[in-house]
PDB file of C-alpha atoms in Angstrom:
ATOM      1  CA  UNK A 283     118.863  70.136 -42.170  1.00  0.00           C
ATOM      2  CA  UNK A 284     116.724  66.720 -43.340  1.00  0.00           C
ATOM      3  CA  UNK A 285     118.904  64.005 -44.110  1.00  0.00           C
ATOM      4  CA  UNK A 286     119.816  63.364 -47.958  1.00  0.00           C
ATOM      5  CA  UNK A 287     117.634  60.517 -50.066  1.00  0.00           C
ATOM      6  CA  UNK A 288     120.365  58.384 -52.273  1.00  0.00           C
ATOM      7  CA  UNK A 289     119.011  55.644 -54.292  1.00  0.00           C
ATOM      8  CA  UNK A 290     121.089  52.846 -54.831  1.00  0.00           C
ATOM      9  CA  UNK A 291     120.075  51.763 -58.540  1.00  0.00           C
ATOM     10  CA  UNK A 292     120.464  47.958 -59.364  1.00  0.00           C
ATOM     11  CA  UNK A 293     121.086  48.298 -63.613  1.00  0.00           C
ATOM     12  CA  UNK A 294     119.962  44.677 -64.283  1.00  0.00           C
ATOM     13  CA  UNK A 295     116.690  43.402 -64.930  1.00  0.00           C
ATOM     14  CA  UNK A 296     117.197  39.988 -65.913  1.00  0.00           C
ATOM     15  CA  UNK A 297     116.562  36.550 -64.475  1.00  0.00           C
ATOM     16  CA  UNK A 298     119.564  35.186 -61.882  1.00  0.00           C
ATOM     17  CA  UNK A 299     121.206  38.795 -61.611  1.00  0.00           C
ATOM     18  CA  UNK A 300     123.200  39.372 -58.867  1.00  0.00           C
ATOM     19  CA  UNK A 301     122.738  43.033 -58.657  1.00  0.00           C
ATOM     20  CA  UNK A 302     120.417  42.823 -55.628  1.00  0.00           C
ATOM     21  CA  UNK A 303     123.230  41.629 -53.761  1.00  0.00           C
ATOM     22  CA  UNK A 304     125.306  43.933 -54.425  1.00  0.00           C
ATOM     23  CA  UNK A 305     122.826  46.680 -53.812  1.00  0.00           C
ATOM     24  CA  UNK A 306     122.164  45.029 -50.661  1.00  0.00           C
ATOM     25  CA  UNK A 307     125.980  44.959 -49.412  1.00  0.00           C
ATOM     26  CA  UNK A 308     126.100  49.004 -50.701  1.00  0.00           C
ATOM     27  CA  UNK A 309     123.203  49.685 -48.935  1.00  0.00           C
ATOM     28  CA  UNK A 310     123.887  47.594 -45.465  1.00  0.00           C
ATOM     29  CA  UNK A 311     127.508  49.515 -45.525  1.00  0.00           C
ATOM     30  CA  UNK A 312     125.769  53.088 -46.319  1.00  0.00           C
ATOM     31  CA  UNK A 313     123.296  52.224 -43.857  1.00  0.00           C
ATOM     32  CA  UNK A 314     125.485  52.060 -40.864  1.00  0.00           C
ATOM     33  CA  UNK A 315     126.880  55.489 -41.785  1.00  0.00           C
ATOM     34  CA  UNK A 316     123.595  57.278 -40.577  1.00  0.00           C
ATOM     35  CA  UNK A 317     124.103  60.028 -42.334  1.00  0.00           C
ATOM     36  CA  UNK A 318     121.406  59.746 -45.193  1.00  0.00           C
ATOM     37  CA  UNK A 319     118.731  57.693 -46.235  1.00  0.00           C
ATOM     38  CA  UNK A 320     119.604  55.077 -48.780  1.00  0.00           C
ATOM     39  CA  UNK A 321     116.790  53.092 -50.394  1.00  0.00           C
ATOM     40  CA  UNK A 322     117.120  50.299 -53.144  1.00  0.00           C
ATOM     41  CA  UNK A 323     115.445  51.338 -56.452  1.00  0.00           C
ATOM     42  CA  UNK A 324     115.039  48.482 -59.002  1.00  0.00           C
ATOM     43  CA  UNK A 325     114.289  49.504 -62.683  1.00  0.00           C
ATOM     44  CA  UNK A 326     113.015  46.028 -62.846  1.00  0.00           C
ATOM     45  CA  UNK A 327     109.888  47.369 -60.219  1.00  0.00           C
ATOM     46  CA  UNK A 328     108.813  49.789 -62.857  1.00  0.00           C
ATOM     47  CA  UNK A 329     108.514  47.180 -65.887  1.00  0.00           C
ATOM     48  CA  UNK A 330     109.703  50.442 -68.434  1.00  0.00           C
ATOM     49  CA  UNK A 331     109.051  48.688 -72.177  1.00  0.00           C
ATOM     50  CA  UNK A 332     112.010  49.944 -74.915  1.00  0.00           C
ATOM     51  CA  UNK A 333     111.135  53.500 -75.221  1.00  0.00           C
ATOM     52  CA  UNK A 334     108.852  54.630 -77.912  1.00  0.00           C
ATOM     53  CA  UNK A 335     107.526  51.549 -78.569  1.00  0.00           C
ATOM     54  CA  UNK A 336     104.513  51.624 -76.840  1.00  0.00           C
ATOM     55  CA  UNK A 337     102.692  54.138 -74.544  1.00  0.00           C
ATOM     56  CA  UNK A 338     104.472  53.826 -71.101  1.00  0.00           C
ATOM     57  CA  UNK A 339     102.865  57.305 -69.454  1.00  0.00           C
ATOM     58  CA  UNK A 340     102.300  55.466 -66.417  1.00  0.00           C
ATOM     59  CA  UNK A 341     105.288  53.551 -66.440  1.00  0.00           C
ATOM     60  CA  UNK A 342     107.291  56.513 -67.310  1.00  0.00           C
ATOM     61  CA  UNK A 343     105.406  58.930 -64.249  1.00  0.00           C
ATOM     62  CA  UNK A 344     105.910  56.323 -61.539  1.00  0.00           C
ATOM     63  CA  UNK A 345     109.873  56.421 -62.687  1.00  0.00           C
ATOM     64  CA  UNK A 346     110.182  59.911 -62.825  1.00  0.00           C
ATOM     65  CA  UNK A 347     108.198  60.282 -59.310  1.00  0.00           C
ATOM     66  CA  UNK A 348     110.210  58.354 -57.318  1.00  0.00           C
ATOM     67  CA  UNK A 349     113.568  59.670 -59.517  1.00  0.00           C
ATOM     68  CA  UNK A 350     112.383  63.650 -58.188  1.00  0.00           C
ATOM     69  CA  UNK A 351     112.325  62.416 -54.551  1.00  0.00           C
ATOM     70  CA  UNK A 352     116.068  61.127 -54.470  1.00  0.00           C
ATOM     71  CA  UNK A 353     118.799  64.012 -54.492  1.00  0.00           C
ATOM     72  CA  UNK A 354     121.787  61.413 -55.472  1.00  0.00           C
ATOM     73  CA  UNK A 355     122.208  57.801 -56.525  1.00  0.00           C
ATOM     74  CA  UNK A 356     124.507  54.733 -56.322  1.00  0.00           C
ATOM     75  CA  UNK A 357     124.677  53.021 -59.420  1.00  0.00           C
ATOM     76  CA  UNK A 358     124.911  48.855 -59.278  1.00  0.00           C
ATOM     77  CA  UNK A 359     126.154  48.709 -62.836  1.00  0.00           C
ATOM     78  CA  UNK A 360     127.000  45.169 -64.613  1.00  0.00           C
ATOM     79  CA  UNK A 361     129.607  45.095 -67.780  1.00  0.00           C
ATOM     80  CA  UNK A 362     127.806  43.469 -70.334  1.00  0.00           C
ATOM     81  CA  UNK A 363     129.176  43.368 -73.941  1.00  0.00           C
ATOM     82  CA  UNK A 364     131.681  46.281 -72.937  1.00  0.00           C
ATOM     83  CA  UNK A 365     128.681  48.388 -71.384  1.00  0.00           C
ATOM     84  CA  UNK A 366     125.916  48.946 -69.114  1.00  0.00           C
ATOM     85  CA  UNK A 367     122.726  47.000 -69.896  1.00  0.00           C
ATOM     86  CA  UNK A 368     119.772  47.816 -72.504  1.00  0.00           C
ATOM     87  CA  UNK A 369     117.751  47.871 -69.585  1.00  0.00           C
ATOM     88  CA  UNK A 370     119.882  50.324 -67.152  1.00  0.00           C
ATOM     89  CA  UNK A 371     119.837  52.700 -70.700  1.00  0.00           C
ATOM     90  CA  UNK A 372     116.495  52.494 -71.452  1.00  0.00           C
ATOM     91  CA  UNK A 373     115.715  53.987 -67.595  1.00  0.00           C
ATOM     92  CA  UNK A 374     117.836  56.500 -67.973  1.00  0.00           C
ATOM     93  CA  UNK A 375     116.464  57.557 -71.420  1.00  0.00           C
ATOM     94  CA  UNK A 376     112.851  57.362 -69.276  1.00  0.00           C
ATOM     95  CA  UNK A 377     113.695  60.402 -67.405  1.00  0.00           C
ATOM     96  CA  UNK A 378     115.730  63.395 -68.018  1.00  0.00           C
ATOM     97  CA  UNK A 379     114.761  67.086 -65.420  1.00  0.00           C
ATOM     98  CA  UNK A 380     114.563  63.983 -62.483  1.00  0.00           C
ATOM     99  CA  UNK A 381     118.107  63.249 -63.100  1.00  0.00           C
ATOM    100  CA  UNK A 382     119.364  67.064 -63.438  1.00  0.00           C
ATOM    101  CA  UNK A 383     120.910  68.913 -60.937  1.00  0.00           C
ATOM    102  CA  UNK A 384     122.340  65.770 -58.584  1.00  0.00           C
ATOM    103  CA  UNK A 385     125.173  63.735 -57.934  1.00  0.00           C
ATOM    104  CA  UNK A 386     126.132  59.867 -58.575  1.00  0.00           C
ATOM    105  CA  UNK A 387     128.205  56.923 -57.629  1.00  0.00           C
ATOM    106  CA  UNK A 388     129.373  54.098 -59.717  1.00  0.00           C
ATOM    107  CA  UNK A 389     129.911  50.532 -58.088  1.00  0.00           C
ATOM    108  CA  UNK A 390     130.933  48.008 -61.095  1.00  0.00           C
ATOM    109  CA  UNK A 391     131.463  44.524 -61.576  1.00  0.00           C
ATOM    110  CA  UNK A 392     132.565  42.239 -64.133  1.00  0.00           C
ATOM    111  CA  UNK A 393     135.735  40.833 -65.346  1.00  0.00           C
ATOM    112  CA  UNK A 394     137.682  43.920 -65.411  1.00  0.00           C
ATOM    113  CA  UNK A 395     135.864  45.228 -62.579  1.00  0.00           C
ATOM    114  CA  UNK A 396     133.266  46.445 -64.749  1.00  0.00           C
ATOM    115  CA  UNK A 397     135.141  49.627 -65.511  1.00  0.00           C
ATOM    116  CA  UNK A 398     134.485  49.684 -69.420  1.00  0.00           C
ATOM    117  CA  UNK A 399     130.873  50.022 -68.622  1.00  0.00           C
ATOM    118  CA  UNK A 400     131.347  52.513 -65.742  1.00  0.00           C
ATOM    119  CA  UNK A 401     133.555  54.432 -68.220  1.00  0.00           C
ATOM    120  CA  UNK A 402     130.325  54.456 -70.784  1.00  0.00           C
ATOM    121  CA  UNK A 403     127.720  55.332 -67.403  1.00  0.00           C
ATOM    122  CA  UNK A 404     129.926  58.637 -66.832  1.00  0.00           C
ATOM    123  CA  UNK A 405     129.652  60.123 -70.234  1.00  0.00           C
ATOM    124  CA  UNK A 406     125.435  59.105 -70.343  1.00  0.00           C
ATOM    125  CA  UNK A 407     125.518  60.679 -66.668  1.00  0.00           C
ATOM    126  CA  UNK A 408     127.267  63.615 -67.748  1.00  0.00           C
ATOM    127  CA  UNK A 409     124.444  64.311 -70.650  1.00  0.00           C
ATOM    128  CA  UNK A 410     122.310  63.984 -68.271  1.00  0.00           C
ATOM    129  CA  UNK A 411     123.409  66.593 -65.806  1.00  0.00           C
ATOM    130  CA  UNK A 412     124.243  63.968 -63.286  1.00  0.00           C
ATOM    131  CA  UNK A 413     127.883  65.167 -61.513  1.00  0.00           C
ATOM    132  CA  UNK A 414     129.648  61.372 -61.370  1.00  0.00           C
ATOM    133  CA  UNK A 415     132.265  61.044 -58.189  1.00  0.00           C
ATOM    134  CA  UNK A 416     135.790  59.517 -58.805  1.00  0.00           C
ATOM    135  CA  UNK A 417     135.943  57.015 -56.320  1.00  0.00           C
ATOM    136  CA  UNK A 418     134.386  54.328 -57.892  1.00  0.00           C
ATOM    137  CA  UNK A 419     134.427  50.416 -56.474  1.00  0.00           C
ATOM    138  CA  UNK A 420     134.999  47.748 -58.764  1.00  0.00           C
ATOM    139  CA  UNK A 421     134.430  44.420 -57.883  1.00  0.00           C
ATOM    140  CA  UNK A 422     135.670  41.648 -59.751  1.00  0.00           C
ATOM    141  CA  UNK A 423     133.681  38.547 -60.806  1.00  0.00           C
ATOM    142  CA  UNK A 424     136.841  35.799 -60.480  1.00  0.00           C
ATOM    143  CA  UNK A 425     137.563  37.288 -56.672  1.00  0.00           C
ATOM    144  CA  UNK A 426     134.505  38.485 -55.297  1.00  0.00           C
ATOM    145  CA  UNK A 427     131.849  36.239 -56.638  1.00  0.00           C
ATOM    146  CA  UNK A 428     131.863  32.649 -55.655  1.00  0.00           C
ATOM    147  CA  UNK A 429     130.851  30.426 -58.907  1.00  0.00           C
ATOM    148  CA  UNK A 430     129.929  33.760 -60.541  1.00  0.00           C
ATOM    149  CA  UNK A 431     126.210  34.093 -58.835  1.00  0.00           C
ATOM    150  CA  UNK A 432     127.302  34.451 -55.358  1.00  0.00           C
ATOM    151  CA  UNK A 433     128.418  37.643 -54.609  1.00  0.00           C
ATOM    152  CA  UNK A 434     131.470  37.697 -51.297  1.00  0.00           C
ATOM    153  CA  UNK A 435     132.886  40.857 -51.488  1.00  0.00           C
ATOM    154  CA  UNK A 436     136.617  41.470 -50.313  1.00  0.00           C
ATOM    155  CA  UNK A 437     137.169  43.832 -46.695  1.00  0.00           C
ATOM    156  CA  UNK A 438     139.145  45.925 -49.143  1.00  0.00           C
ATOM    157  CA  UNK A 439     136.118  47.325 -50.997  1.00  0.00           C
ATOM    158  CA  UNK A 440     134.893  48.922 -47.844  1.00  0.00           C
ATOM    159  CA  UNK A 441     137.578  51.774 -47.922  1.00  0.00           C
ATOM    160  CA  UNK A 442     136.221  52.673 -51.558  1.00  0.00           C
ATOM    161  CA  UNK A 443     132.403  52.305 -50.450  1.00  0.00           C
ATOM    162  CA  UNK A 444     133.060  54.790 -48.128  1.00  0.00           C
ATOM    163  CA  UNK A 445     134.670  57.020 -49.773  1.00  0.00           C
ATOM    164  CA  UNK A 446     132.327  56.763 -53.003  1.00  0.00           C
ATOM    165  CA  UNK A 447     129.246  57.367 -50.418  1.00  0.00           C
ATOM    166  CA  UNK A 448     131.326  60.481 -48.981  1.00  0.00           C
ATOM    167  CA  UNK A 449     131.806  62.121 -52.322  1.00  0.00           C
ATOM    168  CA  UNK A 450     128.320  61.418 -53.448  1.00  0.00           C
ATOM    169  CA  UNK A 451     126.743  63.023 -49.925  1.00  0.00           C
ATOM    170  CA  UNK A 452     129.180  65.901 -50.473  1.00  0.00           C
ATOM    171  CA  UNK A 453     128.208  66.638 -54.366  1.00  0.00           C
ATOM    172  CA  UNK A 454     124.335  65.666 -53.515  1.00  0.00           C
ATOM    173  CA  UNK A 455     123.875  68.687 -51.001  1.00  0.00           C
ATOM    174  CA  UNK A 456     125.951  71.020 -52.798  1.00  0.00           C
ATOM    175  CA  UNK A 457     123.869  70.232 -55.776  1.00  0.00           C
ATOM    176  CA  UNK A 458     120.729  70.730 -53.896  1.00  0.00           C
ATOM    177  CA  UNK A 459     121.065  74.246 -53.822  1.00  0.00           C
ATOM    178  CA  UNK A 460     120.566  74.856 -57.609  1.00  0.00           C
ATOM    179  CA  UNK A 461     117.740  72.645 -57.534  1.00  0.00           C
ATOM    180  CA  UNK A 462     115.594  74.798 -54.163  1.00  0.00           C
TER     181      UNK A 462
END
């Protein structure tokens, strides 16, 4: 059997985010695992305007593409106001059959650990047919970022990495099946 395709989602578009290295850590962690091909997906890449405002067919098509060719994703989500970012919602509202049918992880960050926005991702996620894991890393932006844009994650959120990427492999090939 071919190996599973998880993208690893960064949910910020704006300028000095630090979701890229975040994604990065997630990824260079999952990488050495070996058991499924992770790729970085940033919504920024795709340059999605607020939905319905103007014609985005080509915008929207290129999203939804590469969506279809992943069978689960990580999701690099930010706490902003309480939530996940306009931007993060918007791609989400971009696609919906690309997102059915597969499985998801949550990695947060903020100053609870992100996990009021995380919270908000699993009930969009479960609208949208995604099957959200439990184990869910939250990182904290007073002990794991130093001066708030450099990201130095603690040893101790390798244990939930792992076993966020474990449930998300598991629930992505089960999944699979309904969608062949």
């Amino acid at each position: 059997m071919s190996k599973l395709n998880i993208g690893i989602i960064l949910g910020s578009t704006r300028q000095g985010r630090v979701s890229p290295q975040v994604g990065e850590w997630v990824k260079s962690v999952a990488d050495k695992r070996g058991d499924a091909n992770y790729e970085i997906v940033d919504i920024a890449d795709f340059k999605l305007p607020l939905l319905g405002e103007e014609d985005a067919t080509a915008q929207a098509t290129a999203w939804n593409t590469k969506l279809a060719t992943l069978d689960g994703f990580v999701f690099i989500v930010q706490e902003y106001n309480h939530s996940i970012t306009g931007a993060l919602k918007n791609a989400l509202d971009y696609a919906r059959e690309a997102w059915n049918n597969k499985a998801a992880g949550i990695v947060s960050y903020g100053s609870v650990g992100g996990a009021r926005a995380a919270e908000h991702l699993r009930g969009i996620l479960g609208e949208l047919s995604v099957a959200d894991v439990r184990v869910h890393p939250a990182l904290s932006l007073f002990t794991d970022f130093e001066n708030g844009s450099v990201f130095k994650p603690n040893d101790l959120h390798l244990t939930n990495v792992n076993g966020m990427l474990d449930q998300v492999l598991a629930w992505s090939g089960a999944l699979k099946t309904l969608r062949q």
